[in-house]
mmCIF file of C-alpha atoms in Angstrom:
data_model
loop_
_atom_site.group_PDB
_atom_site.id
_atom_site.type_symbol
_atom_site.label_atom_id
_atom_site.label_comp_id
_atom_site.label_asym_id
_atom_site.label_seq_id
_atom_site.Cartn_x
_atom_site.Cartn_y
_atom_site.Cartn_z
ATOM 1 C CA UNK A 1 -20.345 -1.119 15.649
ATOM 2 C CA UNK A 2 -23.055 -1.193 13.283
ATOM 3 C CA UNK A 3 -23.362 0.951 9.754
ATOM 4 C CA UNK A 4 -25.438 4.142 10.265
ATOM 5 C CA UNK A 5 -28.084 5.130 8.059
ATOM 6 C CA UNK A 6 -25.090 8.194 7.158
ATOM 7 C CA UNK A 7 -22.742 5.163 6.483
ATOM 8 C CA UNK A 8 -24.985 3.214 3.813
ATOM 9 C CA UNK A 9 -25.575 6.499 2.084
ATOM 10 C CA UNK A 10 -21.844 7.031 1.526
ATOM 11 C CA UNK A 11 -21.329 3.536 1.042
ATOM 12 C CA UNK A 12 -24.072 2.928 -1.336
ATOM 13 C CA UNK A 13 -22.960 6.252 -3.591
ATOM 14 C CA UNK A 14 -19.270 4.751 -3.385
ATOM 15 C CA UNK A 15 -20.785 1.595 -5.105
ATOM 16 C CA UNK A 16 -22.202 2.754 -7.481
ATOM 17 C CA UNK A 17 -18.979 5.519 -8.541
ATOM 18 C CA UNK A 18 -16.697 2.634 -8.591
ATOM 19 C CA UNK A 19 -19.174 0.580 -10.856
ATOM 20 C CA UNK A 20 -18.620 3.151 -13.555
ATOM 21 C CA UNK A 21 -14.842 2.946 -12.913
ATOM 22 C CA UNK A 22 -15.054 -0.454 -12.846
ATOM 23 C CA UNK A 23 -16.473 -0.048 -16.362
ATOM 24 C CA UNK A 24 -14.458 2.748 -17.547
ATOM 25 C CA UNK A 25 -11.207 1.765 -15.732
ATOM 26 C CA UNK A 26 -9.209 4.740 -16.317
ATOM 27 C CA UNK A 27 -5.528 4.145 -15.210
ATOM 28 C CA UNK A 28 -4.793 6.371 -12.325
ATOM 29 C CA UNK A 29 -1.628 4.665 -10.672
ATOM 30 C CA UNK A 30 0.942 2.908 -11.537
ATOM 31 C CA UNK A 31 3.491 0.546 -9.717
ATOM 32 C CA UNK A 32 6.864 -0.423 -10.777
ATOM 33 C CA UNK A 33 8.529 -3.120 -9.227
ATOM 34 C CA UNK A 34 12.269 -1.584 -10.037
ATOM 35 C CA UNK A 35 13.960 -4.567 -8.191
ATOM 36 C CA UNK A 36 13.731 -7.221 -5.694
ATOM 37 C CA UNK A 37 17.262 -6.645 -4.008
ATOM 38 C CA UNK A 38 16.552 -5.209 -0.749
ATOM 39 C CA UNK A 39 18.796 -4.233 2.135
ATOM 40 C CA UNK A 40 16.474 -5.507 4.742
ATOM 41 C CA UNK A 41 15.725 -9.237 5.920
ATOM 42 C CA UNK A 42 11.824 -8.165 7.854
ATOM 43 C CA UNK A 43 9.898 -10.295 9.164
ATOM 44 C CA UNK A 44 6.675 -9.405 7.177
ATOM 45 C CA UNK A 45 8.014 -9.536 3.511
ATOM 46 C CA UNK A 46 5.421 -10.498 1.205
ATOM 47 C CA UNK A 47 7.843 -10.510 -1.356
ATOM 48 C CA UNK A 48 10.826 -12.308 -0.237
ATOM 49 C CA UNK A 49 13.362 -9.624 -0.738
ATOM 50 C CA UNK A 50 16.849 -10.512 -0.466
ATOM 51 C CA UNK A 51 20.137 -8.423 -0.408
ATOM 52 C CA UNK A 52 20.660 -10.578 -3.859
ATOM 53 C CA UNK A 53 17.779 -11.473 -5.720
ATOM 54 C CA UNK A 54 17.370 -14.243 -7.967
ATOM 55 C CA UNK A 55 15.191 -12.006 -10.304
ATOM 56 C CA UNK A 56 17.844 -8.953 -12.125
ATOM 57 C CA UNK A 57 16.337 -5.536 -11.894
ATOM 58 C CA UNK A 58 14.198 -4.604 -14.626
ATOM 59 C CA UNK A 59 16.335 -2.397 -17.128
ATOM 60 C CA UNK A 60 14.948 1.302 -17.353
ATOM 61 C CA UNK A 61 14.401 1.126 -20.837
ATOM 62 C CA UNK A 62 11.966 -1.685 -20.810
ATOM 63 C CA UNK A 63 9.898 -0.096 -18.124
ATOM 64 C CA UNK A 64 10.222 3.293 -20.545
ATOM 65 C CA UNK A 65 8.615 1.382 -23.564
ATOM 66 C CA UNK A 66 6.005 1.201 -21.132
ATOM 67 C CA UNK A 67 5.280 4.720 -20.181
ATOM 68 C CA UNK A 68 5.458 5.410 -23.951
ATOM 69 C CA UNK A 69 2.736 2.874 -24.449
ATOM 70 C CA UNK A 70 0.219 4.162 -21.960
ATOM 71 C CA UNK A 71 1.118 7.949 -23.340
ATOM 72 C CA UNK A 72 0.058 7.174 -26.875
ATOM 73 C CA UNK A 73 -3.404 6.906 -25.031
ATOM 74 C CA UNK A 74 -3.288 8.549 -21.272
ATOM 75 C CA UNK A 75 -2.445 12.082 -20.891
ATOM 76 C CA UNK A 76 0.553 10.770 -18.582
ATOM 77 C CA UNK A 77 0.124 13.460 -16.070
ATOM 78 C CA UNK A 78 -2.967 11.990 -15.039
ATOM 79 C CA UNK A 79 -0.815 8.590 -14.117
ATOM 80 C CA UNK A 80 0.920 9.016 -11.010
ATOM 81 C CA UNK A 81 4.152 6.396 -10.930
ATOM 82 C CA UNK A 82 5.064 4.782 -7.730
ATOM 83 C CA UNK A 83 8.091 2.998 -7.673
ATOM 84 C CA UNK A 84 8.431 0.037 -5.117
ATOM 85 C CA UNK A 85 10.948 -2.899 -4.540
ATOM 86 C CA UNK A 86 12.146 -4.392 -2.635
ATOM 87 C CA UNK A 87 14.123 -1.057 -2.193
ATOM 88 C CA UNK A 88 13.846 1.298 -4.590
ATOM 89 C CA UNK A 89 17.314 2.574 -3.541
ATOM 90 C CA UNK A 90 19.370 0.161 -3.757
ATOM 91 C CA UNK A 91 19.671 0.869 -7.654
ATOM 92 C CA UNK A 92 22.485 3.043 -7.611
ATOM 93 C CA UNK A 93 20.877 4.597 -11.291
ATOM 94 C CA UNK A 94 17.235 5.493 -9.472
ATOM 95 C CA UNK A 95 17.383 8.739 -9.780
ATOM 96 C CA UNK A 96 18.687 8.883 -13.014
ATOM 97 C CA UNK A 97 14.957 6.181 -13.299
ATOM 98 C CA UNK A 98 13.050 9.126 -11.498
ATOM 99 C CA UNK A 99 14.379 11.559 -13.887
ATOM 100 C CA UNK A 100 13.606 9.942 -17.033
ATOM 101 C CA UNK A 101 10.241 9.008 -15.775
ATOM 102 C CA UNK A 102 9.678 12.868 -15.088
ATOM 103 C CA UNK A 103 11.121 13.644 -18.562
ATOM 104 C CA UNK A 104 8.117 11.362 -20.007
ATOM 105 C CA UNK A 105 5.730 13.871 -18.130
ATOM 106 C CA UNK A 106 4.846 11.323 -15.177
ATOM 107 C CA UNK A 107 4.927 12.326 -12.141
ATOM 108 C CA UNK A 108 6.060 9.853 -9.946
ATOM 109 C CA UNK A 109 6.949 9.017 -5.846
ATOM 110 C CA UNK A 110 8.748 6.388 -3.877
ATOM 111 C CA UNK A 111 8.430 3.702 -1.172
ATOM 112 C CA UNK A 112 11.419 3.399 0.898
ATOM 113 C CA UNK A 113 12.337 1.851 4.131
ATOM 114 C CA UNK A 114 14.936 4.588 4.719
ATOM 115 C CA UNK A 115 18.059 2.886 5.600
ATOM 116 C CA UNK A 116 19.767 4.583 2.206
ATOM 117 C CA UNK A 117 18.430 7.450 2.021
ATOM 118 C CA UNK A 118 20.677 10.183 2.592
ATOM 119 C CA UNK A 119 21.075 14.264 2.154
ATOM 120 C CA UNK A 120 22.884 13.413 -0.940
ATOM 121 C CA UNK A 121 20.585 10.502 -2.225
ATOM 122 C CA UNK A 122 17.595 12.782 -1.625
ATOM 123 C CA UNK A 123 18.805 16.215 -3.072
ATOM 124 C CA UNK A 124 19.801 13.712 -6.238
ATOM 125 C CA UNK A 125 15.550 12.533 -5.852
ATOM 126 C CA UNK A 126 14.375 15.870 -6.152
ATOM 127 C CA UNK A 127 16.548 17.129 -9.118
ATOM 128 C CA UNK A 128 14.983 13.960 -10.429
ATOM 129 C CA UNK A 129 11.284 15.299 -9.777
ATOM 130 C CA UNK A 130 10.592 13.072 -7.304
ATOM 131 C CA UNK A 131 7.186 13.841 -5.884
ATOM 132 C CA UNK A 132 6.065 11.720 -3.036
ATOM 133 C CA UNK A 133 7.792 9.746 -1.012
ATOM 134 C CA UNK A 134 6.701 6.867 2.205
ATOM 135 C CA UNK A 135 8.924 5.887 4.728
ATOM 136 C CA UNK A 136 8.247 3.150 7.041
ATOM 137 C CA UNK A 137 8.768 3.288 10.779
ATOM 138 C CA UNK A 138 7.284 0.107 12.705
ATOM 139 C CA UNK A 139 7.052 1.458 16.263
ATOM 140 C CA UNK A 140 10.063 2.490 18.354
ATOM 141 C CA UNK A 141 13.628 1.892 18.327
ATOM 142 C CA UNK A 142 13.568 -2.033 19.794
ATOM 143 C CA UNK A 143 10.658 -2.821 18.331
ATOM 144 C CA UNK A 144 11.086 -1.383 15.009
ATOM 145 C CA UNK A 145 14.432 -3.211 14.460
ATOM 146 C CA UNK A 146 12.937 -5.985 15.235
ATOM 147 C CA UNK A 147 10.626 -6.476 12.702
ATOM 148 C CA UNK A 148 12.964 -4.772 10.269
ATOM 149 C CA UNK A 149 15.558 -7.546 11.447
ATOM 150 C CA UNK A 150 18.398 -4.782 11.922
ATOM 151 C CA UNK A 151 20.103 -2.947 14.747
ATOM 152 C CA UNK A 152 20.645 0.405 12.999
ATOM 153 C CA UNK A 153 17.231 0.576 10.800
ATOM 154 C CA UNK A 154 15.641 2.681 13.666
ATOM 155 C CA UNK A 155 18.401 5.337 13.721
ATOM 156 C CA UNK A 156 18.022 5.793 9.340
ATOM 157 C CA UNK A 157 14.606 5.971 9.350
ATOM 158 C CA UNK A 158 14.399 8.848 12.329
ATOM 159 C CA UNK A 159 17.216 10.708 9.886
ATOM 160 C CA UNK A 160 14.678 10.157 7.082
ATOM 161 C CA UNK A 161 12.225 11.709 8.895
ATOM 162 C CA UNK A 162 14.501 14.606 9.359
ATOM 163 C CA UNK A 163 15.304 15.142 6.399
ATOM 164 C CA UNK A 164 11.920 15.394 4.868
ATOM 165 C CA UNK A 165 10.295 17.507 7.484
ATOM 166 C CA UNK A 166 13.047 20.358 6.471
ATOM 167 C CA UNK A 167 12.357 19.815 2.541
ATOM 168 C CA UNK A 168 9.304 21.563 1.760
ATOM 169 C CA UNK A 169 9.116 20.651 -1.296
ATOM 170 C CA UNK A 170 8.185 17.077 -0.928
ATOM 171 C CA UNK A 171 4.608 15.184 0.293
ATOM 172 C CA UNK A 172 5.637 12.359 2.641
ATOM 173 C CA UNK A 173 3.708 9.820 4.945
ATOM 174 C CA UNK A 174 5.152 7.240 7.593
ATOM 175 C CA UNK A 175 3.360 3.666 7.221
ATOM 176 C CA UNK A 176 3.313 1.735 10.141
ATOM 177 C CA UNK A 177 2.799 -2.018 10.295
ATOM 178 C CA UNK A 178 0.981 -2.367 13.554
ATOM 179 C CA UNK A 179 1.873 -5.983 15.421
ATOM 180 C CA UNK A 180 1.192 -7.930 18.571
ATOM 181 C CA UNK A 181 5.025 -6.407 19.426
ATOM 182 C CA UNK A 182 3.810 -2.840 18.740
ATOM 183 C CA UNK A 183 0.666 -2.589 19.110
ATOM 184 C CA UNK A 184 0.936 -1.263 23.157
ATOM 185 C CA UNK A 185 3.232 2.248 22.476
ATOM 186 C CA UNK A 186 1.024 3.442 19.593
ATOM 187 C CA UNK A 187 0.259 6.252 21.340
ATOM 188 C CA UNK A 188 4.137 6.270 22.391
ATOM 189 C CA UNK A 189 4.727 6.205 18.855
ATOM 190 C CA UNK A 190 2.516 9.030 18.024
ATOM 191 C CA UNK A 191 3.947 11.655 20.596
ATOM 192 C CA UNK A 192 6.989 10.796 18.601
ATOM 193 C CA UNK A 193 6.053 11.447 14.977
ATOM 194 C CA UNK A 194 4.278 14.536 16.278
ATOM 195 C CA UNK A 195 7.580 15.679 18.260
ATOM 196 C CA UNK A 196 9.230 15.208 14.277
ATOM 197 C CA UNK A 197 6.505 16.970 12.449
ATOM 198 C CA UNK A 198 5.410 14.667 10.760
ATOM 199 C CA UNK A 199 2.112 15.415 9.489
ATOM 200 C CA UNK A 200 0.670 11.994 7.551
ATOM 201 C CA UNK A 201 0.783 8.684 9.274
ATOM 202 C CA UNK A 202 -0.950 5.215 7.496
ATOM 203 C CA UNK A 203 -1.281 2.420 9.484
ATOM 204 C CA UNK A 204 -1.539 -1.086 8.347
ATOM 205 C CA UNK A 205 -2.185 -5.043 9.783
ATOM 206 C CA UNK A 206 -0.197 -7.889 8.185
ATOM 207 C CA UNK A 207 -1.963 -10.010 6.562
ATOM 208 C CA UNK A 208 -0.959 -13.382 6.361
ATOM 209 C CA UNK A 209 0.956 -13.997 3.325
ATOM 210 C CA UNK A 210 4.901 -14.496 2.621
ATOM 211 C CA UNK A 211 7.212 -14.709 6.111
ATOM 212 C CA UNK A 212 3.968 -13.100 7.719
ATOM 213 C CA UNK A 213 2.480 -16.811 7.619
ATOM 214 C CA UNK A 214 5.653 -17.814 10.216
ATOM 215 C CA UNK A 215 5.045 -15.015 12.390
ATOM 216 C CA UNK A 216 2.020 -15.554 14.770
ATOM 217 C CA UNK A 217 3.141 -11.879 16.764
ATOM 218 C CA UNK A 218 2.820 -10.220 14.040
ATOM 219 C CA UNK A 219 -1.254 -11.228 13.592
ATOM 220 C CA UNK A 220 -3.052 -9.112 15.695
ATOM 221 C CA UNK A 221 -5.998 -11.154 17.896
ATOM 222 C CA UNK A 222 -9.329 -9.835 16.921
ATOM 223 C CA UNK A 223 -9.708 -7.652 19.981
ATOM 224 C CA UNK A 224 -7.042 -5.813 19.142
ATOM 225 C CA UNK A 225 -8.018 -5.018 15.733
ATOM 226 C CA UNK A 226 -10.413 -3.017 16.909
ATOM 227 C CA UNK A 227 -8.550 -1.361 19.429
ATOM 228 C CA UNK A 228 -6.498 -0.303 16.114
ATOM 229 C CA UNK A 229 -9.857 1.406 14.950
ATOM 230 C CA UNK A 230 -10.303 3.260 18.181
ATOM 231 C CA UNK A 231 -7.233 4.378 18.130
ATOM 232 C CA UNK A 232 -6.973 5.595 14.696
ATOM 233 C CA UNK A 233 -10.550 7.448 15.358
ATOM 234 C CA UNK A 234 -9.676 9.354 18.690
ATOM 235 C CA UNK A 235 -6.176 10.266 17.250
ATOM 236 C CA UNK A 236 -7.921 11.647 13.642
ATOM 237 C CA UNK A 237 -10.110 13.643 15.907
ATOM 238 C CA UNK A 238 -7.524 15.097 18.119
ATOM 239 C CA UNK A 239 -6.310 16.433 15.011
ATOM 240 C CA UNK A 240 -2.422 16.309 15.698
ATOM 241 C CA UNK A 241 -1.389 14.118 12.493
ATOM 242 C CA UNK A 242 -3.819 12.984 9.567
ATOM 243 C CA UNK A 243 -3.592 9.467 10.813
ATOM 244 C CA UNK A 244 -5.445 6.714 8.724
ATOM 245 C CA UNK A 245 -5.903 3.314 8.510
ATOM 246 C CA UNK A 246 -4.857 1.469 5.344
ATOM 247 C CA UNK A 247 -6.829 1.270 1.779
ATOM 248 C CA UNK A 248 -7.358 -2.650 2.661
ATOM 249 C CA UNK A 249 -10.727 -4.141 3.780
ATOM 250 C CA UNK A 250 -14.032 -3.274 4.179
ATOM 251 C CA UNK A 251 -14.104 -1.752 8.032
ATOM 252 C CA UNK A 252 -17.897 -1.981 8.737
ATOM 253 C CA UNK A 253 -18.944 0.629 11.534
ATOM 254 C CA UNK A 254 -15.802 2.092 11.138
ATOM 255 C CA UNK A 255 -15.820 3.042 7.420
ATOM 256 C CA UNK A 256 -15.507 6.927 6.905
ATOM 257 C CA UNK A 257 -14.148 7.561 10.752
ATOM 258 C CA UNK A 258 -10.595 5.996 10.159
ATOM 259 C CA UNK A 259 -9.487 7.220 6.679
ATOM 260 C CA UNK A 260 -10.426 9.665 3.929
ATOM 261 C CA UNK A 261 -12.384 7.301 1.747
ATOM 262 C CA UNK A 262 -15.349 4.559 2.255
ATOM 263 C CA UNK A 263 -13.576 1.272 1.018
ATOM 264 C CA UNK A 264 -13.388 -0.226 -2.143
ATOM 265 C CA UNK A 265 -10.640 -2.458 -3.740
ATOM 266 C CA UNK A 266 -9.178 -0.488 -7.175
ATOM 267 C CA UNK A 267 -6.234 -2.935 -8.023
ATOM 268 C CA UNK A 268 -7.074 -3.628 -11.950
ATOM 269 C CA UNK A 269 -9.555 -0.787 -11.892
ATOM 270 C CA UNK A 270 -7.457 2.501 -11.977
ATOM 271 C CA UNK A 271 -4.014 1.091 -10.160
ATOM 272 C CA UNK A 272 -1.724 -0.938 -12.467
ATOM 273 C CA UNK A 273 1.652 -2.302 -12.059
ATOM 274 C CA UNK A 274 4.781 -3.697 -13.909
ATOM 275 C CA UNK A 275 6.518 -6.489 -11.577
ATOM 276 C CA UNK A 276 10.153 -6.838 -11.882
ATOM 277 C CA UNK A 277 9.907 -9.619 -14.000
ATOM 278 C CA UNK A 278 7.846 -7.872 -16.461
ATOM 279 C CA UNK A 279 4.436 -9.902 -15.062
ATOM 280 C CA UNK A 280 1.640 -6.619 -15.679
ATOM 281 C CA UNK A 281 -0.664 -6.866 -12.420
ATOM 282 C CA UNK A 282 -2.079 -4.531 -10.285
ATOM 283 C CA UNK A 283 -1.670 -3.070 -6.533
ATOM 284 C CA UNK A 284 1.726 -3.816 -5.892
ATOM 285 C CA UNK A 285 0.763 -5.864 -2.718
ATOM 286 C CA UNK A 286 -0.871 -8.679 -4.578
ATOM 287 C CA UNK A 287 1.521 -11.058 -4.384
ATOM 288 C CA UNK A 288 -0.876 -14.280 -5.592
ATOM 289 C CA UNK A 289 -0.573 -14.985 -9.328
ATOM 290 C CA UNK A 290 -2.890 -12.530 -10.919
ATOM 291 C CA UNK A 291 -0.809 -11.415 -13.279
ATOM 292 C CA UNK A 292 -2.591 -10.666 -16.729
ATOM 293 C CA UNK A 293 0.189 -10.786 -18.930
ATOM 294 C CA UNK A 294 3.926 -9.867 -19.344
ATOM 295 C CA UNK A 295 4.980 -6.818 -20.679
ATOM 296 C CA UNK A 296 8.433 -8.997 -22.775
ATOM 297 C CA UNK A 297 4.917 -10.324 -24.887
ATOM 298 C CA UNK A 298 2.609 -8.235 -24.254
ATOM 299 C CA UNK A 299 1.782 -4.412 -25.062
ATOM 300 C CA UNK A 300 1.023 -3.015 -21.761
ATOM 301 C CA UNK A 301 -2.108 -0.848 -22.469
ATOM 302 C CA UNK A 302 -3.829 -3.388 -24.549
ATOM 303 C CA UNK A 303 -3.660 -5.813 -21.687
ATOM 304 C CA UNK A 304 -5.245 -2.947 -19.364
ATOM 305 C CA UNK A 305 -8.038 -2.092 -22.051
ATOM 306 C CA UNK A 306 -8.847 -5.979 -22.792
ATOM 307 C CA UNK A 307 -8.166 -8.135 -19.328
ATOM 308 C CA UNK A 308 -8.275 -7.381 -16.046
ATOM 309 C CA UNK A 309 -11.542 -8.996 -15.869
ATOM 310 C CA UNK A 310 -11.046 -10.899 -12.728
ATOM 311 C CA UNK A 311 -10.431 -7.683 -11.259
ATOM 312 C CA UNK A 312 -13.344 -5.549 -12.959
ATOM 313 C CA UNK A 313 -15.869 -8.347 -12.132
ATOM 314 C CA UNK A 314 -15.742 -9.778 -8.953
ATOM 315 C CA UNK A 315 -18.765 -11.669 -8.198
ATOM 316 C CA UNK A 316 -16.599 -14.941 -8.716
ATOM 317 C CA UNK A 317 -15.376 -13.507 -5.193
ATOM 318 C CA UNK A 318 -19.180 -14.409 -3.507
ATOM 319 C CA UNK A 319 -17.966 -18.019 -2.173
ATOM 320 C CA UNK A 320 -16.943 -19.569 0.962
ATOM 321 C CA UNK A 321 -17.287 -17.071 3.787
ATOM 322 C CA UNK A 322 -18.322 -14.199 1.484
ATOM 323 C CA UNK A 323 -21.257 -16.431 -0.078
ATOM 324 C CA UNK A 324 -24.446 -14.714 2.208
ATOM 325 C CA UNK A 325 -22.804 -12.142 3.209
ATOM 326 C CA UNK A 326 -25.002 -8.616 3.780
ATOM 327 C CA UNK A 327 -22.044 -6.783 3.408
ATOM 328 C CA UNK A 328 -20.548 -8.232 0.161
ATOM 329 C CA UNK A 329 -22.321 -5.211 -1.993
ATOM 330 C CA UNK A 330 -20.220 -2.838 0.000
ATOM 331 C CA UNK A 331 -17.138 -5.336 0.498
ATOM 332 C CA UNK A 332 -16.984 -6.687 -2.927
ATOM 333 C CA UNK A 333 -14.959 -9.263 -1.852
ATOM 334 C CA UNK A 334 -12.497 -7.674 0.122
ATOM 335 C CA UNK A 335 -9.301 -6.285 -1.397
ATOM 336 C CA UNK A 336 -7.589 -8.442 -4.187
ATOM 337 C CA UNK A 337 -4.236 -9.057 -2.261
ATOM 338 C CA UNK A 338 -6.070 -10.635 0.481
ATOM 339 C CA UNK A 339 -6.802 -13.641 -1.867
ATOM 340 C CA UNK A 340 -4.581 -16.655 -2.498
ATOM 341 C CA UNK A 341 -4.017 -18.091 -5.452
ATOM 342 C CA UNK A 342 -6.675 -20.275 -5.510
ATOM 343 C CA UNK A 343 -9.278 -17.266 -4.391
ATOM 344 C CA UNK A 344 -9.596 -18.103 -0.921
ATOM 345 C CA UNK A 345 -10.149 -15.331 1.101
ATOM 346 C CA UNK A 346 -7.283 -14.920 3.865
ATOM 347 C CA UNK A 347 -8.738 -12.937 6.163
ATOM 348 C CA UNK A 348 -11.796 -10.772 6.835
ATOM 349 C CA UNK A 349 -11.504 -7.225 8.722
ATOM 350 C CA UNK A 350 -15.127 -6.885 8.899
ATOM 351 C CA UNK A 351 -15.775 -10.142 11.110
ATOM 352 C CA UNK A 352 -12.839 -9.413 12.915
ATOM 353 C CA UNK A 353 -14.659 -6.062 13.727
ATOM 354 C CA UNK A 354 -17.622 -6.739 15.161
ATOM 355 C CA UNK A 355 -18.929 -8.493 18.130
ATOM 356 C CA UNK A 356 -15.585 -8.014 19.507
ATOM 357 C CA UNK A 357 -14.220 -6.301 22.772
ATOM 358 C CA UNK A 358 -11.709 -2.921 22.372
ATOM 359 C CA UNK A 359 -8.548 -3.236 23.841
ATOM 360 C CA UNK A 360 -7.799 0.070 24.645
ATOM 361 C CA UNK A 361 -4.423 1.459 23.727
ATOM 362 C CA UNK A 362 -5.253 5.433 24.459
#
């Protein structure tokens, strides 16, 4: 599918906007890694969660010298706070996290996969302020526990979903990893989240990176890639559930018909993040060593004013398979978290795109 002339116009002005961020790099979001316990064992972990973690949850008071860092220069409603794990809620003091957080004039969301959360947990997460929340759901019942490695993960995160359809005073999306395993009952999977009301769904491919590299189902073949793209188009137009593919990688002919936004990487440019061993970063899926400092040494907003070149400057990215490239003005690279440590690029939607069959899953 090749870029129409409407395409290069979009693209081109969404160049040239995130140029000036890239200059001005105002801080916009902002992960925090609470912990890396996790009650889950899946297949795809980029981190390496365990139930027990080798690395101790980041106290809440170190993560609040933080905040109180970037408000001394950042109105801190303009940052929006995400916090991530591992799983958030296995911190039995999270809320009490959320709340201070709030207090500070943040306002901040969570990632969960769902098997904790509760009526209780969640009443206690909107006392707290809680804002946002995402819940993943990895297609149905058998196949979902089977990527999430356990029998009853299905059955908490349909509860979840029930929950948060009757609070209307909550934004929530499902994010779907979409696998070899999956990839067949999308449209199964749909029906269902429509049947729930669920109204935002954000669909991903692993990449290969963590227990993803030991997984070949979960790698989708090329063909069904963009079968992926078809299917998030037609289902966007039928207008049931805002459906949308991912912020990662530059999507050629199918940039602007499968999410919101033309692509654009902004890890290091306006997204942030504290890992749980205090390493300052950016988008909390980069899990290569690009940390820029640490926040047990380092004040946290002079690091984001003064580094974060690697991130703001990416033509060191224009090598191997990008070197030549037509596309690399509007790729830039590709998104940062598709790089390993040594700046090799892991994978390339945009290839994968084109020249390649659909395999149909409507």
């Amino acid at each position: 599918m090749k870029l129409s002339t409407k395409q290069r116009i979009g693209l081109e002005a969404t160049r040239l906007i995130h140029k000036n961020l890239a200059n001005e790099h105002p801080l916009r979001q902002l992960f925090w890694e609470s912990t890396l316990r996790c009650n889950l064992n899946c297949r795809h972990c980029g981190s390496d969660c365990k139930a027990i973690s080798g690395t101790k949850d980041m106290p809440l008071d170190d993560f609040l010298r933080v905040l109180d860092s970037i408000s001394e220069r950042v109105d801190p409603h303009k940052v929006f706070v995400i916090v991530t794990g591992g799983e958030p809620l296995m911190r039995t003091d999270i809320e009490h996290c959320g709340r201070e957080i709030y207090r500070k004039g943040f306002p901040w969301g969570m990632v969960s996969n769902g098997l904790a959360l509760t009526s209780g947990r969640l009443e206690g997460l909107l006392q707290a302020g809680v804002h946002t929340m995402a819940i993943s759901l990895d297609g149905l019942h058998d196949n979902h526990n089977w990527l999430r490695r356990h029998e009853k993960s299905f059955d908490a995160v349909e509860n979840a979903i029930d929950l948060l359809t009757h609070s209307p005073i909550i934004d929530f999306d499902i994010v779907t990893c979409v696998t070899q395993k999956n990839y067949e009952e999308l449209p199964a999977l749909r029906d269902f989240l429509i049947q729930k009301g669920v109204r935002k769904w954000r669909l991903f491919s692993v990449f290969p990176a963590g227990r993803a590299m030991d997984e070949p189902l979960l790698q989708l073949e090329n063909r069904q890639m963009r079968g992926l793209m078809s299917f998030i188009k037609s289902t966007r137009e039928d207008g049931k559930i805002k459906a949308s593919y991912g912020c990662e990688g530059f999507l050629g002919g199918y940039e602007g018909k499968v999410r919101n936004h033309f692509f654009f990487c902004n890890a290091g440019i306006t997204v942030g993040s504290v890992l749980a061993d205090g390493s300052i970063s950016a988008c909390a899926s980069i899990r290569s060593d690009y940390s820029q400092g640490n926040i047990y040494k380092d004040d946290f907003m002079d690091v984001w004013e003064h580094r974060y070149g690697i991130y703001r400057k990416r033509d060191w990215m224009k090598s191997g398979e990008c070197e030549g490239c037509r596309m690399f003005r509007y790729c830039n690279g590709n998104g940062m978290h598709l790089r390993d440590d040594d700046g090799r690029l892991l994978t390339c939607h945009y290839k994968r795109l084109i020249n390649t069959d659909v395999v149909s899953v409507d």
